[in-house]
PDB file of C-alpha atoms in Angstrom:
ATOM      1  CA  MET A   1     -19.850  12.647 -12.318  1.00 35.00           C
ATOM      2  CA  VAL A   2     -16.773  11.882 -14.403  1.00 36.00           C
ATOM      3  CA  LYS A   3     -16.814   8.263 -15.545  1.00 41.00           C
ATOM      4  CA  ASN A   4     -14.009   5.867 -14.648  1.00 43.00           C
ATOM      5  CA  SER A   5     -11.750   5.878 -17.679  1.00 39.00           C
ATOM      6  CA  VAL A   6      -9.028   3.484 -16.468  1.00 42.00           C
ATOM      7  CA  LEU A   7      -7.606   1.193 -19.088  1.00 40.00           C
ATOM      8  CA  ASP A   8      -8.165  -2.542 -19.174  1.00 40.00           C
ATOM      9  CA  THR A   9      -5.223  -4.513 -17.822  1.00 45.00           C
ATOM     10  CA  THR A  10      -2.908  -5.800 -20.524  1.00 52.00           C
ATOM     11  CA  PRO A  11       0.244  -7.909 -20.272  1.00 57.00           C
ATOM     12  CA  ASP A  12       3.552  -6.041 -20.084  1.00 71.00           C
ATOM     13  CA  ALA A  13       6.748  -7.602 -21.407  1.00 73.00           C
ATOM     14  CA  ASP A  14       8.859  -6.080 -18.620  1.00 81.00           C
ATOM     15  CA  LEU A  15       6.780  -7.754 -15.867  1.00 94.00           C
ATOM     16  CA  ARG A  16       7.008 -11.269 -17.250  1.00 94.00           C
ATOM     17  CA  GLY A  17       8.861 -13.568 -14.903  1.00 94.00           C
ATOM     18  CA  LYS A  18       9.162 -10.956 -12.140  1.00 97.00           C
ATOM     19  CA  ARG A  19       8.832 -12.382  -8.621  1.00 98.00           C
ATOM     20  CA  VAL A  20       6.568 -10.311  -6.411  1.00 98.00           C
ATOM     21  CA  LEU A  21       5.573 -10.221  -2.745  1.00 98.00           C
ATOM     22  CA  ILE A  22       2.540  -8.123  -1.786  1.00 98.00           C
ATOM     23  CA  THR A  23       1.442  -7.630   1.813  1.00 97.00           C
ATOM     24  CA  GLY A  24      -2.194  -6.895   2.544  1.00 94.00           C
ATOM     25  CA  GLY A  25      -2.817  -8.673  -0.732  1.00 93.00           C
ATOM     26  CA  SER A  26      -6.047 -10.486   0.054  1.00 90.00           C
ATOM     27  CA  ARG A  27      -8.465  -7.631  -0.671  1.00 91.00           C
ATOM     28  CA  GLY A  28      -8.828  -4.016  -1.755  1.00 93.00           C
ATOM     29  CA  ILE A  29      -5.775  -2.232  -3.147  1.00 96.00           C
ATOM     30  CA  GLY A  30      -3.448  -5.160  -2.480  1.00 96.00           C
ATOM     31  CA  LEU A  31      -5.679  -7.575  -4.369  1.00 95.00           C
ATOM     32  CA  GLY A  32      -6.002  -5.077  -7.215  1.00 96.00           C
ATOM     33  CA  ILE A  33      -2.224  -4.784  -7.473  1.00 97.00           C
ATOM     34  CA  ALA A  34      -1.822  -8.567  -7.386  1.00 97.00           C
ATOM     35  CA  ARG A  35      -4.393  -9.006 -10.151  1.00 96.00           C
ATOM     36  CA  ARG A  36      -2.672  -6.383 -12.321  1.00 97.00           C
ATOM     37  CA  LEU A  37       0.838  -7.796 -11.904  1.00 97.00           C
ATOM     38  CA  VAL A  38      -0.342 -11.339 -12.595  1.00 96.00           C
ATOM     39  CA  ALA A  39      -1.943 -10.013 -15.797  1.00 95.00           C
ATOM     40  CA  GLY A  40       1.474  -8.648 -16.694  1.00 95.00           C
ATOM     41  CA  GLY A  41       3.084 -12.061 -16.328  1.00 96.00           C
ATOM     42  CA  ALA A  42       4.564 -11.772 -12.825  1.00 97.00           C
ATOM     43  CA  ALA A  43       4.668 -14.595 -10.286  1.00 97.00           C
ATOM     44  CA  VAL A  44       3.001 -13.270  -7.127  1.00 98.00           C
ATOM     45  CA  VAL A  45       2.867 -14.219  -3.462  1.00 98.00           C
ATOM     46  CA  THR A  46       0.200 -12.387  -1.489  1.00 97.00           C
ATOM     47  CA  ALA A  47       0.244 -12.202   2.286  1.00 96.00           C
ATOM     48  CA  ALA A  48      -2.304 -11.232   4.926  1.00 94.00           C
ATOM     49  CA  ARG A  49      -3.572 -12.365   8.296  1.00 90.00           C
ATOM     50  CA  ALA A  50      -6.532 -14.067   6.615  1.00 89.00           C
ATOM     51  CA  PRO A  51      -7.130 -15.279   3.057  1.00 88.00           C
ATOM     52  CA  GLY A  52      -9.491 -13.362   0.838  1.00 83.00           C
ATOM     53  CA  GLU A  53     -10.726 -13.829  -2.692  1.00 80.00           C
ATOM     54  CA  PRO A  54      -8.706 -16.595  -4.438  1.00 83.00           C
ATOM     55  CA  LEU A  55      -6.715 -15.247  -7.351  1.00 91.00           C
ATOM     56  CA  PRO A  56      -5.381 -17.628 -10.002  1.00 91.00           C
ATOM     57  CA  GLY A  57      -1.675 -17.188 -10.605  1.00 90.00           C
ATOM     58  CA  THR A  58      -0.871 -16.249  -7.015  1.00 96.00           C
ATOM     59  CA  THR A  59       0.205 -18.111  -3.895  1.00 96.00           C
ATOM     60  CA  PHE A  60      -1.242 -16.992  -0.572  1.00 96.00           C
ATOM     61  CA  VAL A  61       0.859 -17.047   2.613  1.00 96.00           C
ATOM     62  CA  LYS A  62      -0.805 -16.382   5.952  1.00 95.00           C
ATOM     63  CA  ALA A  63       1.366 -13.896   7.818  1.00 95.00           C
ATOM     64  CA  ASP A  64       1.283 -11.241  10.510  1.00 92.00           C
ATOM     65  CA  VAL A  65       3.881  -8.587   9.713  1.00 93.00           C
ATOM     66  CA  ARG A  66       3.255  -6.640  12.914  1.00 91.00           C
ATOM     67  CA  THR A  67       6.185  -8.477  14.497  1.00 92.00           C
ATOM     68  CA  ALA A  68       9.815  -8.848  13.440  1.00 93.00           C
ATOM     69  CA  GLU A  69       9.465 -12.622  13.572  1.00 95.00           C
ATOM     70  CA  GLY A  70       6.397 -12.543  11.328  1.00 95.00           C
ATOM     71  CA  ALA A  71       8.122 -10.316   8.771  1.00 95.00           C
ATOM     72  CA  ARG A  72      11.219 -12.516   8.625  1.00 96.00           C
ATOM     73  CA  ALA A  73       9.139 -15.673   8.288  1.00 97.00           C
ATOM     74  CA  LEU A  74       7.142 -14.161   5.445  1.00 97.00           C
ATOM     75  CA  ALA A  75      10.264 -13.033   3.575  1.00 97.00           C
ATOM     76  CA  GLU A  76      11.753 -16.510   3.874  1.00 97.00           C
ATOM     77  CA  ALA A  77       8.532 -18.225   2.761  1.00 97.00           C
ATOM     78  CA  ALA A  78       8.062 -15.926  -0.223  1.00 98.00           C
ATOM     79  CA  ALA A  79      11.698 -16.222  -1.353  1.00 97.00           C
ATOM     80  CA  ALA A  80      11.482 -20.004  -1.104  1.00 97.00           C
ATOM     81  CA  GLU A  81       8.213 -20.108  -3.062  1.00 97.00           C
ATOM     82  CA  LEU A  82       9.367 -17.724  -5.793  1.00 97.00           C
ATOM     83  CA  GLY A  83      13.083 -18.513  -5.892  1.00 97.00           C
ATOM     84  CA  GLY A  84      13.853 -14.896  -5.029  1.00 97.00           C
ATOM     85  CA  ILE A  85      12.063 -11.558  -4.782  1.00 98.00           C
ATOM     86  CA  ASP A  86      12.316  -8.853  -7.447  1.00 98.00           C
ATOM     87  CA  ILE A  87       9.446  -6.633  -6.308  1.00 98.00           C
ATOM     88  CA  LEU A  88       8.086  -5.971  -2.821  1.00 98.00           C
ATOM     89  CA  VAL A  89       4.835  -4.069  -2.322  1.00 98.00           C
ATOM     90  CA  ASN A  90       4.324  -3.098   1.315  1.00 98.00           C
ATOM     91  CA  ASN A  91       0.585  -2.517   1.287  1.00 97.00           C
ATOM     92  CA  ALA A  92      -0.465  -3.868   4.699  1.00 94.00           C
ATOM     93  CA  GLY A  93      -2.251  -1.224   6.735  1.00 93.00           C
ATOM     94  CA  ALA A  94      -5.190  -0.571   9.015  1.00 89.00           C
ATOM     95  CA  ALA A  95      -6.868   2.311  10.776  1.00 84.00           C
ATOM     96  CA  ARG A  96      -9.370   2.429  13.621  1.00 87.00           C
ATOM     97  CA  PRO A  97     -10.933   5.908  13.899  1.00 89.00           C
ATOM     98  CA  TYR A  98     -11.304   7.706  17.219  1.00 89.00           C
ATOM     99  CA  PRO A  99     -14.165  10.224  16.973  1.00 84.00           C
ATOM    100  CA  GLY A 100     -12.951  11.821  20.212  1.00 87.00           C
ATOM    101  CA  GLY A 101      -9.840  13.043  18.420  1.00 89.00           C
ATOM    102  CA  ALA A 102      -6.111  12.516  18.755  1.00 92.00           C
ATOM    103  CA  LEU A 103      -5.955  12.875  22.552  1.00 94.00           C
ATOM    104  CA  SER A 104      -8.423  10.001  22.972  1.00 93.00           C
ATOM    105  CA  ILE A 105      -6.129   7.507  21.202  1.00 95.00           C
ATOM    106  CA  ASP A 106      -4.552   5.283  23.827  1.00 94.00           C
ATOM    107  CA  ASP A 107      -0.939   4.128  23.953  1.00 95.00           C
ATOM    108  CA  ALA A 108      -1.654   0.567  22.822  1.00 95.00           C
ATOM    109  CA  GLU A 109      -3.485   1.864  19.758  1.00 94.00           C
ATOM    110  CA  TRP A 110      -0.541   4.115  18.861  1.00 96.00           C
ATOM    111  CA  ARG A 111       1.855   1.171  19.088  1.00 96.00           C
ATOM    112  CA  ASP A 112      -0.402  -1.035  16.966  1.00 95.00           C
ATOM    113  CA  ALA A 113      -0.770   1.682  14.321  1.00 96.00           C
ATOM    114  CA  LEU A 114       2.990   2.100  14.107  1.00 97.00           C
ATOM    115  CA  ASP A 115       3.542  -1.667  13.906  1.00 96.00           C
ATOM    116  CA  ILE A 116       1.160  -2.358  11.036  1.00 95.00           C
ATOM    117  CA  ASN A 117       1.394   0.894   9.063  1.00 97.00           C
ATOM    118  CA  TYR A 118       5.100   1.684   9.416  1.00 98.00           C
ATOM    119  CA  LEU A 119       7.311  -0.824  11.203  1.00 97.00           C
ATOM    120  CA  ALA A 120       5.919  -3.783   9.259  1.00 97.00           C
ATOM    121  CA  ALA A 121       7.428  -2.269   6.101  1.00 98.00           C
ATOM    122  CA  VAL A 122      10.709  -1.435   7.864  1.00 98.00           C
ATOM    123  CA  ARG A 123      11.056  -5.008   9.108  1.00 97.00           C
ATOM    124  CA  LEU A 124      10.113  -6.635   5.827  1.00 98.00           C
ATOM    125  CA  ASP A 125      12.451  -4.346   3.881  1.00 98.00           C
ATOM    126  CA  ALA A 126      15.295  -5.381   6.201  1.00 97.00           C
ATOM    127  CA  ALA A 127      14.653  -9.002   5.258  1.00 97.00           C
ATOM    128  CA  VAL A 128      14.041  -8.515   1.527  1.00 97.00           C
ATOM    129  CA  ALA A 129      16.335  -5.649   0.479  1.00 98.00           C
ATOM    130  CA  PRO A 130      19.542  -7.685   0.983  1.00 96.00           C
ATOM    131  CA  ILE A 131      18.161 -10.298  -1.457  1.00 95.00           C
ATOM    132  CA  MET A 132      17.589  -7.559  -4.028  1.00 98.00           C
ATOM    133  CA  ALA A 133      20.943  -5.894  -3.361  1.00 97.00           C
ATOM    134  CA  GLU A 134      22.776  -9.166  -3.906  1.00 96.00           C
ATOM    135  CA  ALA A 135      20.975  -9.558  -7.241  1.00 96.00           C
ATOM    136  CA  GLY A 136      21.818  -5.952  -8.150  1.00 97.00           C
ATOM    137  CA  SER A 137      18.212  -4.955  -8.850  1.00 98.00           C
ATOM    138  CA  GLY A 138      14.785  -4.693  -7.294  1.00 98.00           C
ATOM    139  CA  VAL A 139      11.867  -2.396  -6.549  1.00 98.00           C
ATOM    140  CA  ILE A 140      10.204  -1.676  -3.207  1.00 98.00           C
ATOM    141  CA  VAL A 141       6.853   0.121  -3.203  1.00 98.00           C
ATOM    142  CA  HIS A 142       5.415   1.496   0.024  1.00 98.00           C
ATOM    143  CA  VAL A 143       1.691   2.254   0.047  1.00 98.00           C
ATOM    144  CA  SER A 144       1.121   5.282   2.277  1.00 98.00           C
ATOM    145  CA  SER A 145      -2.000   7.481   2.318  1.00 96.00           C
ATOM    146  CA  ILE A 146      -3.131  10.989   1.512  1.00 94.00           C
ATOM    147  CA  VAL A 147      -3.902  11.465   5.228  1.00 94.00           C
ATOM    148  CA  ALA A 148      -0.146  11.522   5.826  1.00 96.00           C
ATOM    149  CA  LEU A 149      -0.191  14.916   4.081  1.00 94.00           C
ATOM    150  CA  ALA A 150      -3.593  16.093   5.338  1.00 90.00           C
ATOM    151  CA  PRO A 151      -4.021  14.382   8.739  1.00 92.00           C
ATOM    152  CA  LEU A 152      -7.417  14.042  10.388  1.00 88.00           C
ATOM    153  CA  PRO A 153      -7.554  14.065  14.225  1.00 91.00           C
ATOM    154  CA  ALA A 154      -9.697  10.919  14.355  1.00 89.00           C
ATOM    155  CA  VAL A 155      -7.007   8.888  12.579  1.00 92.00           C
ATOM    156  CA  LEU A 156      -3.914  10.830  13.596  1.00 95.00           C
ATOM    157  CA  HIS A 157      -2.139   7.645  14.743  1.00 96.00           C
ATOM    158  CA  TYR A 158      -2.591   6.179  11.245  1.00 96.00           C
ATOM    159  CA  ALA A 159      -1.628   9.448   9.540  1.00 96.00           C
ATOM    160  CA  ALA A 160       1.528   9.813  11.646  1.00 97.00           C
ATOM    161  CA  ALA A 161       2.602   6.241  10.869  1.00 98.00           C
ATOM    162  CA  LYS A 162       2.056   6.755   7.148  1.00 98.00           C
ATOM    163  CA  ALA A 163       3.951  10.064   7.262  1.00 98.00           C
ATOM    164  CA  ALA A 164       6.855   8.262   8.908  1.00 98.00           C
ATOM    165  CA  LEU A 165       6.708   5.707   6.093  1.00 98.00           C
ATOM    166  CA  ILE A 166       7.148   8.484   3.498  1.00 98.00           C
ATOM    167  CA  ALA A 167      10.203   9.928   5.278  1.00 98.00           C
ATOM    168  CA  TYR A 168      11.731   6.494   5.790  1.00 98.00           C
ATOM    169  CA  SER A 169      11.197   5.599   2.119  1.00 98.00           C
ATOM    170  CA  LYS A 170      13.061   8.696   0.970  1.00 98.00           C
ATOM    171  CA  GLY A 171      16.082   7.839   3.078  1.00 98.00           C
ATOM    172  CA  LEU A 172      16.040   4.160   2.163  1.00 98.00           C
ATOM    173  CA  ALA A 173      15.902   5.029  -1.535  1.00 98.00           C
ATOM    174  CA  ALA A 174      19.156   6.983  -1.259  1.00 98.00           C
ATOM    175  CA  GLU A 175      20.820   4.110   0.588  1.00 98.00           C
ATOM    176  CA  LEU A 176      19.742   1.390  -1.831  1.00 98.00           C
ATOM    177  CA  ALA A 177      20.111   3.253  -5.144  1.00 98.00           C
ATOM    178  CA  PRO A 178      23.826   2.398  -5.560  1.00 98.00           C
ATOM    179  CA  LYS A 179      22.851  -1.262  -5.172  1.00 98.00           C
ATOM    180  CA  GLY A 180      20.356  -1.097  -8.023  1.00 98.00           C
ATOM    181  CA  VAL A 181      17.256  -1.121  -5.816  1.00 98.00           C
ATOM    182  CA  ARG A 182      14.546   1.519  -6.277  1.00 98.00           C
ATOM    183  CA  VAL A 183      12.204   2.609  -3.452  1.00 98.00           C
ATOM    184  CA  ILE A 184       8.973   4.488  -4.196  1.00 98.00           C
ATOM    185  CA  THR A 185       5.994   5.587  -2.100  1.00 98.00           C
ATOM    186  CA  VAL A 186       2.424   5.774  -3.397  1.00 98.00           C
ATOM    187  CA  SER A 187      -0.156   7.763  -1.424  1.00 98.00           C
ATOM    188  CA  PRO A 188      -3.738   6.997  -2.473  1.00 97.00           C
ATOM    189  CA  GLY A 189      -6.677   9.193  -1.650  1.00 94.00           C
ATOM    190  CA  GLN A 190     -10.167   7.808  -1.162  1.00 92.00           C
ATOM    191  CA  VAL A 191     -10.391   4.357  -2.733  1.00 92.00           C
ATOM    192  CA  ALA A 192     -13.309   1.918  -2.759  1.00 88.00           C
ATOM    193  CA  SER A 193     -12.162  -1.067  -0.709  1.00 82.00           C
ATOM    194  CA  PRO A 194     -13.556  -3.003   2.264  1.00 76.00           C
ATOM    195  CA  GLY A 195     -11.254  -1.330   4.785  1.00 74.00           C
ATOM    196  CA  ALA A 196     -11.613   2.191   3.402  1.00 75.00           C
ATOM    197  CA  ASP A 197     -15.388   1.846   3.015  1.00 74.00           C
ATOM    198  CA  GLU A 198     -15.705   0.847   6.670  1.00 77.00           C
ATOM    199  CA  LEU A 199     -13.451   3.714   7.734  1.00 75.00           C
ATOM    200  CA  ARG A 200     -15.647   6.212   5.877  1.00 73.00           C
ATOM    201  CA  ARG A 201     -18.734   4.749   7.567  1.00 77.00           C
ATOM    202  CA  GLU A 202     -17.057   5.053  10.979  1.00 74.00           C
ATOM    203  CA  LEU A 203     -15.984   8.636  10.361  1.00 69.00           C
ATOM    204  CA  THR A 204     -19.512   9.698   9.384  1.00 69.00           C
ATOM    205  CA  ARG A 205     -21.403   7.596  11.955  1.00 71.00           C
ATOM    206  CA  GLY A 206     -23.494   9.759  14.241  1.00 54.00           C
ATOM    207  CA  THR A 207     -23.610  12.579  11.709  1.00 57.00           C
ATOM    208  CA  ASP A 208     -25.965  13.491   8.895  1.00 56.00           C
ATOM    209  CA  ILE A 209     -23.192  12.973   6.339  1.00 61.00           C
ATOM    210  CA  ASP A 210     -23.640  10.196   3.805  1.00 66.00           C
ATOM    211  CA  PRO A 211     -20.266   8.427   3.328  1.00 63.00           C
ATOM    212  CA  SER A 212     -20.748   8.654  -0.432  1.00 68.00           C
ATOM    213  CA  ALA A 213     -20.887  12.453  -0.117  1.00 68.00           C
ATOM    214  CA  LEU A 214     -17.197  12.488   0.772  1.00 71.00           C
ATOM    215  CA  GLN A 215     -16.426  12.251  -2.930  1.00 77.00           C
ATOM    216  CA  ALA A 216     -17.779  15.786  -3.381  1.00 76.00           C
ATOM    217  CA  GLY A 217     -14.331  17.178  -2.640  1.00 83.00           C
ATOM    218  CA  ILE A 218     -12.649  15.134  -5.386  1.00 90.00           C
ATOM    219  CA  PRO A 219     -12.213  17.259  -8.534  1.00 91.00           C
ATOM    220  CA  LEU A 220     -12.366  14.224 -10.830  1.00 92.00           C
ATOM    221  CA  GLY A 221     -15.761  13.432  -9.336  1.00 90.00           C
ATOM    222  CA  ARG A 222     -15.387   9.883  -8.080  1.00 91.00           C
ATOM    223  CA  ILE A 223     -13.891   7.679  -5.413  1.00 92.00           C
ATOM    224  CA  GLY A 224     -10.852   5.794  -6.679  1.00 94.00           C
ATOM    225  CA  ASP A 225     -10.853   2.148  -7.654  1.00 96.00           C
ATOM    226  CA  PRO A 226      -8.112  -0.354  -6.730  1.00 96.00           C
ATOM    227  CA  VAL A 227      -7.456  -0.588 -10.471  1.00 97.00           C
ATOM    228  CA  ASP A 228      -6.357   3.056 -10.450  1.00 97.00           C
ATOM    229  CA  ILE A 229      -3.678   2.321  -7.875  1.00 98.00           C
ATOM    230  CA  ALA A 230      -2.728  -0.973  -9.500  1.00 98.00           C
ATOM    231  CA  GLU A 231      -2.080   0.655 -12.867  1.00 97.00           C
ATOM    232  CA  LEU A 232       0.260   3.170 -11.251  1.00 98.00           C
ATOM    233  CA  VAL A 233       2.135   0.467  -9.345  1.00 98.00           C
ATOM    234  CA  ALA A 234       2.431  -1.669 -12.481  1.00 98.00           C
ATOM    235  CA  PHE A 235       4.188   1.226 -14.188  1.00 97.00           C
ATOM    236  CA  LEU A 236       6.424   2.048 -11.235  1.00 98.00           C
ATOM    237  CA  VAL A 237       7.742  -1.498 -10.796  1.00 98.00           C
ATOM    238  CA  SER A 238       8.400  -1.902 -14.523  1.00 96.00           C
ATOM    239  CA  GLY A 239      11.474  -1.008 -16.525  1.00 94.00           C
ATOM    240  CA  ARG A 240       9.569   1.966 -17.902  1.00 95.00           C
ATOM    241  CA  ALA A 241      10.102   3.699 -14.543  1.00 97.00           C
ATOM    242  CA  SER A 242      13.791   2.818 -14.193  1.00 96.00           C
ATOM    243  CA  TRP A 243      14.774   6.433 -13.329  1.00 97.00           C
ATOM    244  CA  ILE A 244      12.147   6.894 -10.609  1.00 98.00           C
ATOM    245  CA  THR A 245      13.160   6.414  -6.991  1.00 98.00           C
ATOM    246  CA  GLY A 246      12.903   8.244  -3.674  1.00 98.00           C
ATOM    247  CA  THR A 247       9.639   9.973  -4.483  1.00 98.00           C
ATOM    248  CA  ASN A 248       6.101   9.963  -3.090  1.00 98.00           C
ATOM    249  CA  ILE A 249       3.390   9.905  -5.739  1.00 97.00           C
ATOM    250  CA  VAL A 250      -0.072  11.120  -4.725  1.00 97.00           C
ATOM    251  CA  ILE A 251      -2.978   9.523  -6.580  1.00 97.00           C
ATOM    252  CA  ASP A 252      -6.259  10.962  -5.327  1.00 94.00           C
ATOM    253  CA  GLY A 253      -8.303  12.401  -8.187  1.00 93.00           C
ATOM    254  CA  GLY A 254      -6.980  15.874  -7.355  1.00 92.00           C
ATOM    255  CA  GLU A 255      -8.424  15.945  -3.826  1.00 89.00           C
ATOM    256  CA  HIS A 256      -5.334  16.980  -1.875  1.00 84.00           C
ATOM    257  CA  PRO A 257      -4.824  20.448  -3.453  1.00 73.00           C
ATOM    258  CA  ALA A 258      -8.524  21.130  -2.820  1.00 51.00           C
ATOM    259  CA  LEU A 259      -8.339  20.451   0.928  1.00 45.00           C
TER     260      LEU A 259
END
């Protein structure tokens, strides 16, 4: 197996003083991103339906972004806490697998998947982007998923929502670019996190497949770590990436081309 060779987090001058809101920031990828941006000197508000591991340098706001009211309330709370918002990371997401396949997913589950994995970002962007546009700068990062490009029947509702997020991000980037706001999508592959670990267990339950064997299809030989995603996001939201917008960046250890 190839060893994890990610760099240690180090402060970045172009993140110091940046005001950041991260949804789904209490664990997994969201927590990893929060930890990395705090290390770079940013002031961070994390949001989720329930608090997770306390992280020094951040403020936690309990929020449910599955509704328009919840998204607006979160945007207002974060802007009040930070004095504005320079960076928004829409990371909130969830997937409940249906072993019976796409046709066994009921209507309520489709609506819930769209609300949390797609519309939550749309609603929060609508509340936050005007703040950035007025300031003449800002970065919005949408965390999608590799399954948007290689959908699995058991999580087709999740994959479809994340695919919609990629298309929406592209269009929003073109709209906001003249206002100085960049919009980027990141699509992780298999990452070690509480939610993803449980999803892998669910997908392999009732089979002879060990969840850890799923990494066999990853050319770099390992499941990703939240640090991998966090390092990419730290670059994308910094001034070093000032000419990057409207794109979807896949980070999956090379798995997608091998599918």
